Amino acid sequence: MGEIFDLFDGERNFLFRQIPKGERKNHSEFNLIVHIWLQWGDKFLITQRAHDIFWGGYWQPTGGHVRAGELSFQAALRETAEEIGINPVNLPSRYLFSYKCVADGVKRPNSFFLDAWLFDISSLVEDHKSQKDFFASLNFQPDEVIDGRFATFDEIKSLHADGLFMPFEETYENFWQDLQFALFNKSLFPEKNAPDISEFPNLTPKNLRAWGEKKLSEISSTPQLDSLIFITETLGKDKSFILTNPFLPLAPDEVRSFFSMINRRQTGECVAYITGKKSFFNHEFFVNPHVLVPKSDSELLVEKVVEALGDFTSGEVKIIDVCTGSGCLIISVLREASRIFPQLKIKAWATDISPEALAVAKKNAATICENEEINFRHCNFFRPLDQSRDEMPQSYDIIFSNPPYVPKKVAEELLKDGRGEPMLALDGGEDGCDAIRSLTEQASSLLKKGGKIFIETGEYNAEFTRNLLSEFGFSQVETFADLGGLPRLTRGIKD
Ligand SMILES: C[S@@+](CC[C@H](N)C(=O)[O-])C[C@H]1O[C@@H](n2cnc3c(N)ncnc32)[C@H](O)[C@@H]1O
């Protein structure tokens, strides 16, 4: 039996659990939902079960236990064999599951734990003549199973987006990313459009780049660059290495993830989500589909805010990034300010209405910031949504934001290309100005006298933003042009 992937054995950490190990909670307090996923071709079987919770520190679908001498994955397989009739002994199996506890009637879990293993069950599946036979052979206990069906990976992604599966940020931040890596990059799915690598002529960077570029020419405006990025990611080398080693012979196993990346890009998905990163203001930010991919045009906002910090010679400066997304603005501002104005004592806040986006921002702060600290808060603009959090400050010296400002209909059209950016990050209501209005209104009473506000918008709502800022009593209102010469960044000063 070959275990090919165990997400957690190396990552188990008692702190990830909110119920102490060994403590037992009963069904009236929590529902335990267990998802067992079994792969069939490019689909997964998802089952959901409800049980009392038993905490043993290992995966236990029905509160079983790990026997002496057993490893956790062996226990998981044995219990699955007992539960659903699969006998994986001596068979490679592929297998992934997670479970979470949800307080009755409450959507967000107040306790959660997940585990995952992937085993290769391909030969097990081959033992059955058809999918139907395979299903029939699973011996689910009907009163335990809430739902069992095959789902595509896209369905799984949407379950996740709807909060019905794996609020992973509360336990193990990289779970979703690692899952995708396991599913796509390790080629657990047979790739529909992947060439038979063994027949690929001369597996070299040059040939792969050309092949990828051709595949992407219809959907991407930068097929050459995309293909090059995917090769660098696949081989873990930088661009200059790839360009200077065009004829390097490559082994099929080294390049499988390249084909997955090309496939994903062909659906329109952003390059940054596929690689999981985006460069902004000289830093590399982790990104996933919960956050807008940082745009180089927003670097102007960082420059202007840092410039404004130059007005302060000493003392404490309070700044806030509203609608922080990946955290690219606040993190870049602070890194730059530490370098240029080391004497300044900056107290920084950053808010977002999306907890998933905040998880990404926190992760970026943890990897990119050095001594800078940021208070991340779950807020509707400035207003905390989580009452247990510390109160927010009542005044700031500098407020800045790149809020959602695209008219709803336009945003819907934009997203049809499959890029995968969150609607929440774009949708500014019918005229695109809803967020600009709320932000300005709330900011007008929170900015100190002489304080500055910076709002990034589309060129089509810059004039609206200028008028609005003047209406709310801001002076010296001015719009600055971005790299492309478009009026995108509006500043006002509180009188
Ligand atoms: C255009 S994105 C900007 C992200 C990031 N600041 C950047 O420049 O890349 C807008 C962000 O606003 C967040 N957002 C939307 N409505 C919000 C609200 N009412 N309060 C706080 N954040 C909100 C979205 O979740 C999204 O992360």
Coordinates of C-alpha atoms in Angstrom, one line a residue, residues 45-404:
L45 CA -17.1 11.0 -4.2
I46 CA -18.1 13.2 -1.4
T47 CA -20.0 11.9 1.6
Q48 CA -21.2 13.7 4.6
R49 CA -21.9 12.1 7.9
A50 CA -23.0 13.3 11.3
H51 CA -21.7 11.7 14.4
D52 CA -20.8 12.4 17.9
I53 CA -17.3 13.8 18.2
F54 CA -14.5 11.8 19.5
W55 CA -11.1 13.3 19.7
G56 CA -8.3 10.9 19.6
G57 CA -5.8 12.8 17.6
Y58 CA -6.3 10.7 14.6
W59 CA -8.8 10.4 11.9
Q60 CA -11.8 8.5 13.2
P61 CA -14.9 8.5 11.1
T62 CA -17.1 7.0 13.7
G63 CA -15.1 7.5 16.8
G64 CA -12.9 4.5 16.4
H65 CA -9.4 4.4 17.5
V66 CA -5.9 3.7 16.3
R67 CA -4.8 0.2 17.4
A68 CA -1.5 -0.5 18.9
G69 CA 1.2 -0.6 16.3
E70 CA -1.0 1.1 13.7
L71 CA -0.1 4.3 11.9
S72 CA -2.9 6.8 11.6
F73 CA -3.4 6.3 7.9
Q74 CA -3.5 2.6 8.4
A75 CA -6.2 3.1 11.1
A76 CA -8.1 5.3 8.7
L77 CA -8.0 2.7 6.0
R78 CA -9.0 -0.1 8.3
E79 CA -11.9 1.8 9.6
T80 CA -13.0 2.8 6.2
A81 CA -12.8 -0.8 5.2
E82 CA -15.0 -1.7 8.1
E83 CA -17.4 1.2 7.4
I84 CA -17.9 1.3 3.7
G85 CA -16.8 -2.1 2.6
I86 CA -13.6 -1.2 0.9
N87 CA -10.8 -3.4 1.8
P88 CA -7.7 -1.6 0.8
V89 CA -5.2 -4.1 2.3
N90 CA -2.3 -4.4 -0.1
L91 CA -4.1 -2.2 -2.6
P92 CA -2.9 1.2 -3.4
S93 CA -5.7 3.6 -2.5
R94 CA -6.3 7.3 -3.0
Y95 CA -8.2 8.9 -0.4
L96 CA -8.8 12.3 1.1
F97 CA -11.1 13.4 3.8
S98 CA -11.7 16.2 6.2
Y99 CA -14.1 16.9 9.0
K100 CA -15.4 19.9 10.9
C101 CA -17.6 20.6 13.8
V102 CA -20.4 23.1 13.4
A103 CA -22.4 24.4 16.3
D104 CA -26.1 23.6 15.7
G105 CA -27.6 26.2 13.4
V106 CA -24.4 28.2 13.1
K107 CA -22.8 28.3 9.7
R108 CA -19.3 29.3 10.8
P109 CA -17.7 26.5 12.7
N110 CA -16.7 27.2 16.3
S111 CA -14.6 24.1 16.3
F112 CA -12.8 22.5 13.5
F113 CA -10.3 19.9 12.8
L114 CA -9.3 18.4 9.6
D115 CA -7.0 15.7 8.3
A116 CA -6.2 14.4 4.9
W117 CA -4.5 11.6 3.3
L118 CA -4.4 10.7 -0.3
F119 CA -3.9 7.1 -1.3
D120 CA -3.9 5.7 -4.8
I121 CA -7.1 3.6 -5.2
S122 CA -6.8 3.2 -8.9
S123 CA -6.2 -0.5 -8.9
L124 CA -9.0 -0.9 -6.4
V125 CA -11.3 0.9 -8.8
E126 CA -10.1 -1.2 -11.7
D127 CA -11.2 -4.3 -9.8
H128 CA -14.8 -3.1 -10.3
K129 CA -16.3 -3.2 -13.8
S130 CA -18.0 0.1 -13.7
Q131 CA -18.6 3.1 -11.6
K132 CA -22.1 1.7 -10.8
D133 CA -20.6 -1.5 -9.5
F134 CA -18.1 0.5 -7.5
F135 CA -20.9 2.5 -5.9
A136 CA -23.0 -0.5 -5.2
S137 CA -20.0 -2.1 -3.5
L138 CA -19.8 0.7 -1.0
N139 CA -21.6 -0.3 2.1
F140 CA -22.7 3.0 3.6
Q141 CA -24.7 2.9 6.7
P142 CA -27.8 4.8 5.6
D143 CA -28.6 6.5 8.9
E144 CA -25.1 7.9 9.0
V145 CA -24.8 9.2 5.5
I146 CA -26.3 12.6 4.8
D147 CA -25.2 12.8 1.3
G148 CA -22.9 10.8 -1.0
R149 CA -22.2 11.6 -4.6
F150 CA -19.5 12.3 -7.1
A151 CA -18.5 15.9 -7.5
T152 CA -16.2 17.6 -9.9
F153 CA -13.3 19.6 -8.5
D154 CA -15.1 22.8 -9.5
E155 CA -18.1 21.8 -7.4
I156 CA -15.8 21.2 -4.5
K157 CA -14.3 24.6 -5.0
S158 CA -17.8 26.2 -5.0
L159 CA -18.7 24.2 -1.9
H160 CA -15.7 25.7 -0.4
A161 CA -16.5 29.2 -1.6
D162 CA -19.9 28.9 0.0
G163 CA -18.4 28.1 3.3
L164 CA -19.7 24.6 3.2
F165 CA -16.4 22.9 3.2
M166 CA -13.2 23.4 5.0
P167 CA -12.8 26.7 6.5
F168 CA -9.1 25.9 6.3
E169 CA -7.8 29.2 7.3
E170 CA -8.8 28.4 10.9
T171 CA -6.6 25.4 11.0
Y172 CA -4.1 25.0 8.4
E173 CA -3.7 27.9 6.1
N174 CA -2.1 26.1 3.2
F175 CA -4.7 23.3 3.0
W176 CA -6.5 24.5 -0.1
Q177 CA -3.3 25.3 -1.8
D178 CA -1.8 22.0 -0.9
L179 CA -4.9 20.2 -1.9
Q180 CA -4.8 21.8 -5.3
F181 CA -1.1 21.0 -5.5
A182 CA -1.8 17.4 -4.7
L183 CA -4.7 17.1 -7.1
F184 CA -3.2 18.9 -10.0
N185 CA 0.5 19.2 -9.7
K186 CA 1.1 15.6 -8.6
S187 CA -1.1 14.5 -11.5
L188 CA -3.6 12.6 -9.5
F189 CA -6.1 13.5 -12.1
P190 CA -5.4 12.2 -15.6
E191 CA -5.0 15.4 -17.6
K192 CA -7.6 15.6 -20.3
N193 CA -5.6 17.7 -22.6
A194 CA -2.1 16.7 -21.6
P195 CA -0.1 15.1 -24.3
D196 CA 1.3 11.7 -23.8
I197 CA 4.6 12.8 -22.3
S198 CA 6.4 9.7 -23.3
E199 CA 5.7 10.6 -26.9
F200 CA 6.5 14.3 -26.5
P201 CA 9.5 15.0 -28.8
N202 CA 12.6 16.1 -27.0
L203 CA 11.3 17.2 -23.7
T204 CA 13.2 20.5 -23.3
P205 CA 12.3 24.0 -22.0
K206 CA 12.3 25.4 -25.5
N207 CA 9.8 22.8 -26.8
L208 CA 7.6 23.0 -23.7
R209 CA 7.5 26.8 -23.9
A210 CA 6.5 26.7 -27.6
W211 CA 3.8 24.1 -26.9
G212 CA 2.4 26.1 -24.0
E213 CA 2.5 29.3 -25.9
K214 CA 0.5 27.8 -28.8
K215 CA -2.1 26.3 -26.4
L216 CA -2.6 29.7 -24.7
S217 CA -2.6 31.9 -27.7
E218 CA -6.4 32.0 -28.0
I219 CA -7.2 32.8 -24.4
S220 CA -4.2 34.9 -23.2
S221 CA -2.9 38.2 -24.3
T222 CA 0.5 37.1 -23.0
P223 CA 0.8 33.4 -24.0
Q224 CA 4.6 33.6 -24.3
L225 CA 5.1 35.0 -20.8
D226 CA 2.5 32.7 -19.2
S227 CA 4.2 29.6 -20.7
L228 CA 7.6 30.8 -19.5
I229 CA 6.3 31.5 -16.0
F230 CA 4.8 28.0 -15.8
I231 CA 8.1 26.4 -16.8
T232 CA 10.0 28.4 -14.2
E233 CA 7.5 27.3 -11.6
T234 CA 7.6 23.7 -12.7
L235 CA 11.3 23.4 -12.7
G236 CA 11.8 25.8 -9.7
K237 CA 14.3 27.8 -11.7
D238 CA 14.4 31.5 -12.6
K239 CA 13.6 32.9 -16.0
S240 CA 17.2 33.5 -17.0
F241 CA 18.0 29.8 -16.3
I242 CA 15.1 28.7 -18.6
L243 CA 16.1 31.1 -21.3
T244 CA 19.8 30.1 -21.2
N245 CA 19.2 26.4 -21.1
P246 CA 16.7 25.9 -23.9
F247 CA 17.9 22.4 -24.8
L248 CA 18.2 20.9 -21.3
P249 CA 16.8 17.4 -21.5
L250 CA 13.9 17.0 -19.0
A251 CA 12.4 13.9 -17.5
P252 CA 8.6 13.4 -17.8
D253 CA 8.2 13.4 -14.1
E254 CA 9.8 16.8 -13.8
V255 CA 7.4 18.5 -16.1
R256 CA 3.9 17.0 -15.3
S257 CA 2.8 20.1 -13.4
F258 CA 3.5 22.2 -16.4
F259 CA 0.7 20.6 -18.3
S260 CA -1.7 21.0 -15.4
M261 CA -0.9 24.7 -15.3
I262 CA -1.5 25.1 -19.0
N263 CA -4.8 23.3 -18.6
R264 CA -5.9 25.6 -15.9
R265 CA -4.8 28.7 -17.7
Q266 CA -6.8 27.6 -20.7
T267 CA -9.9 27.9 -18.6
G268 CA -9.1 31.6 -18.2
E269 CA -7.8 31.3 -14.6
C270 CA -5.3 34.0 -13.6
V271 CA -1.6 33.0 -13.8
A272 CA -1.2 34.3 -10.2
Y273 CA -3.8 31.9 -8.8
I274 CA -2.2 29.0 -10.7
T275 CA 1.2 29.8 -9.3
G276 CA -0.2 31.1 -6.0
K277 CA 1.9 34.3 -6.1
K278 CA 2.1 37.8 -7.5
S279 CA 4.9 40.3 -7.3
F280 CA 4.0 43.8 -6.1
F281 CA 6.3 46.6 -5.0
N282 CA 9.3 44.3 -4.9
H283 CA 7.6 41.8 -2.6
E284 CA 6.1 38.4 -3.5
F285 CA 2.5 38.1 -2.2
F286 CA 0.7 34.8 -1.8
V287 CA -2.7 35.0 -3.6
N288 CA -5.7 32.7 -3.9
P289 CA -9.1 33.3 -5.4
H290 CA -10.3 35.0 -2.2
V291 CA -8.3 38.1 -3.1
L292 CA -7.9 40.3 -6.0
V293 CA -4.6 39.8 -7.8
P294 CA -2.5 42.9 -6.9
K295 CA -2.2 45.2 -9.8
S296 CA 0.9 47.2 -10.6
D297 CA -1.2 50.4 -11.1
S298 CA -1.9 50.3 -7.4
E299 CA 1.8 50.9 -6.7
L300 CA 1.0 54.6 -7.2
L301 CA -1.2 54.5 -4.1
V302 CA 1.7 53.0 -2.1
E303 CA 4.0 55.8 -3.3
K304 CA 1.6 58.5 -2.5
V305 CA 0.9 57.2 1.0
V306 CA 4.6 56.8 1.7
E307 CA 5.1 60.4 0.5
A308 CA 2.3 61.6 2.8
L309 CA 4.0 59.8 5.7
G310 CA 7.0 62.1 5.0
D311 CA 4.9 65.0 6.5
F312 CA 5.2 63.4 9.9
T313 CA 8.5 64.0 11.7
S314 CA 7.9 62.3 14.9
G315 CA 5.3 60.8 17.2
E316 CA 2.7 58.2 16.5
V317 CA 1.0 58.0 13.1
K318 CA -2.2 56.0 12.7
I319 CA -2.9 54.7 9.3
I320 CA -5.6 52.3 7.9
D321 CA -6.0 50.3 4.7
V322 CA -9.7 49.7 4.2
C323 CA -10.6 46.8 1.9
T324 CA -7.1 45.3 2.2
G325 CA -7.5 42.1 0.2
S326 CA -4.1 40.4 -0.1
G327 CA -2.7 43.1 2.2
C328 CA -0.4 44.3 -0.7
L329 CA -1.0 48.0 0.0
I330 CA -0.5 48.2 3.7
I331 CA 2.4 45.7 3.7
S332 CA 4.2 47.6 1.0
V333 CA 3.5 51.0 2.6
L334 CA 5.0 49.8 5.9
R335 CA 8.0 48.0 4.4
E336 CA 8.8 51.1 2.4
A337 CA 8.2 53.5 5.4
S338 CA 10.5 51.4 7.7
R339 CA 13.2 51.9 5.1
I340 CA 12.8 55.6 4.5
F341 CA 11.4 56.9 7.8
P342 CA 12.8 54.5 10.4
Q343 CA 12.2 57.1 13.1
L344 CA 8.4 57.1 12.6
K345 CA 6.2 55.1 14.9
I346 CA 3.4 53.9 12.6
K347 CA 0.3 52.1 14.0
A348 CA -1.4 50.3 11.2
W349 CA -4.8 48.8 10.7
A350 CA -6.2 46.9 7.8
T351 CA -9.8 45.8 7.3
D352 CA -11.7 43.5 4.9
I353 CA -15.3 42.1 4.9
S354 CA -14.0 38.8 3.8
P355 CA -12.5 36.6 6.5
E356 CA -10.8 34.5 3.8
A357 CA -9.1 37.6 2.3
L358 CA -8.0 38.6 5.8
A359 CA -6.4 35.1 6.2
V360 CA -4.4 35.7 3.1
A361 CA -3.4 39.2 4.2
K362 CA -2.2 37.9 7.6
K363 CA -0.2 35.2 5.9
N364 CA 1.5 37.8 3.7
A365 CA 2.2 40.0 6.6
A366 CA 3.8 37.1 8.5
T367 CA 6.1 36.3 5.6
I368 CA 6.9 39.8 4.2
C369 CA 6.9 42.1 7.3
E370 CA 9.9 42.3 9.5
N371 CA 9.3 44.5 12.5
E372 CA 6.1 46.1 11.2
E373 CA 2.8 45.2 12.9
I374 CA -0.6 45.3 11.3
N375 CA -3.9 45.1 13.2
F376 CA -6.1 43.1 10.8
R377 CA -9.8 43.4 11.5
H378 CA -12.9 41.9 10.1
C379 CA -14.9 45.0 9.2
N380 CA -17.6 46.5 7.0
F381 CA -15.2 49.3 5.9
F382 CA -14.3 50.7 9.4
R383 CA -17.0 49.0 11.4
P384 CA -16.0 45.8 13.2
L385 CA -18.1 42.8 12.4
D386 CA -16.7 40.7 15.1
Q387 CA -17.7 42.3 18.4
S388 CA -15.1 40.3 20.4
R389 CA -12.3 42.2 18.6
D390 CA -10.6 45.2 20.0
E391 CA -12.3 48.5 19.4
M392 CA -11.1 50.3 16.3
P393 CA -9.4 53.7 16.7
Q394 CA -11.7 56.8 16.6
S395 CA -9.3 58.8 14.4
Y396 CA -6.6 58.2 11.8
D397 CA -3.9 60.4 10.2
I398 CA -4.0 58.6 6.8
I399 CA -6.8 56.5 5.3
F400 CA -6.4 54.7 2.1
S401 CA -8.3 52.2 0.1
N402 CA -8.7 50.4 -3.2
P403 CA -12.3 49.5 -2.8
P404 CA -14.6 47.5 -5.1

